[in-house]
Amino acid sequence: MRQGAGTAERRAFSSVELLVVIGIIGILSAILAPAVQMAREAARGTTCRSRLRSLAFATLRFEQGRGCLPPARVLPAAAADVPSATWLVRVMPYLEQPAAAAWDDSKPYADQSDAARGLVVADFLCPTRREPSNAVTAATMSPDRFASCGCLIPGRPVAGGAVADFGGNHGHSPPTAPGAATAGSGLIVSAEYLPGTARWLPRVRPQDARDGLSHTLLAAEMHVPRGRLCRPPDNGPAYDATDFFSSSRVGGRGVPLGDGPDDDAAGMGLFAFGSWHPGVCHAAFGDGRIVPVSTAIAADVLSSLCDRADDSR
């Protein structure tokens, strides 16, 4: 049957029209993709700061209950062996982590249960860098490494365990030798047990921050280059106190902030703070404030922020 004169005829899109439509969609996608990525990173950055804030408040609650800030690690007096726990284990109860009760402080790290060593705590992780499913390192033999200072980080057998993205402020320079009981000039520092007691020295208190807590770093994101997540020594078990840099870092002259995931040098390599956020590293100050610190911060300023007693504001 013939259609009426007033009836519109149906016709398919031509190949040229389809190509034009596809081209427009491609252009719109190219325009929108960076905006979508920026929005996702903004959301991840917000989550990162929130988690770091939770860790900072848990650390401050530890201080309120124990009269001092948690030590980065505590070395047995006149002994070569390191203890089992780092400061992250000590603050777990203040993050309402019931699984922390599985930790036995009388045992070395390698002898802890799989559940204790492998406990992944979301508040220790930055979502820009990883998900909890990528936060455990397997048992391995870490390779020998030379830090940028020329210090040898000897390879050793490493028991598997959970890792972290946030580290305590150990001070403005690394210990004189890896594994040495050098206290550090920050707020979360290495200490030593008093013989025959469960107490340690130094016991860093808020009043020891002569610059004021608002001018002294408590903790910040730790630098880990791309491709080295969960690979000791760059990203070793965060509850193992053998290597201080697995749960704490330093910053200042010669130890700048790591500038993104592709910064493979970062001044002192294993010792530096840094993040995967573009241009900033999230840091918690001693008063609980969370600040995105520019990766271009001057070395002298960073050194001052990492030193609890340089009398500089």
XYZ file of N, CA and C in Angstrom, residues 11 35 76 90 97 127-128 157 159 162 164 167 169 204 206 211 215 220 237 271 274 284:
66
model
N 13.817 6.442 7.531
C 15.091 6.165 6.894
C 16.136 5.918 7.986
N 37.883 15.286 34.325
C 37.040 15.799 35.403
C 36.568 14.669 36.309
N 65.251 -3.665 73.184
C 65.684 -4.200 74.487
C 67.036 -3.631 74.876
N 50.487 -0.428 69.094
C 50.129 0.157 70.392
C 48.879 1.034 70.325
N 40.129 -1.842 67.528
C 40.527 -3.023 66.771
C 40.614 -4.217 67.718
N 43.571 5.306 50.144
C 42.873 4.677 49.018
C 43.405 5.088 47.651
N 44.133 6.206 47.559
C 44.742 6.559 46.279
C 45.828 5.554 45.916
N 65.585 -12.227 56.056
C 64.290 -12.899 55.946
C 63.208 -12.036 56.597
N 59.211 -12.008 57.697
C 57.939 -12.705 57.857
C 56.836 -11.851 57.251
N 50.853 -7.324 57.404
C 50.168 -6.154 56.878
C 51.125 -4.969 56.781
N 51.463 -0.524 55.880
C 50.759 0.726 56.167
C 51.233 1.808 55.208
N 53.157 6.862 58.403
C 54.272 6.611 59.299
C 54.418 7.723 60.315
N 56.379 10.458 62.743
C 57.479 11.393 62.552
C 58.629 11.034 63.480
N 58.364 10.590 75.081
C 58.066 11.890 74.481
C 56.662 12.327 74.875
N 53.701 15.751 75.042
C 53.338 16.941 74.273
C 54.167 18.170 74.635
N 58.250 23.774 69.959
C 57.667 24.630 68.932
C 56.142 24.698 69.056
N 52.927 23.054 65.368
C 54.054 23.307 64.468
C 54.963 22.081 64.355
N 52.581 11.178 58.890
C 52.276 11.580 57.512
C 52.348 10.352 56.616
N 56.466 -5.093 56.456
C 55.411 -5.228 57.463
C 55.441 -4.082 58.472
N 63.689 6.469 53.635
C 63.457 7.246 54.843
C 62.423 8.356 54.677
N 56.021 10.877 51.804
C 55.564 11.166 50.448
C 54.250 10.476 50.173
N 49.572 14.746 59.574
C 48.873 15.038 60.823
C 49.846 15.767 61.740
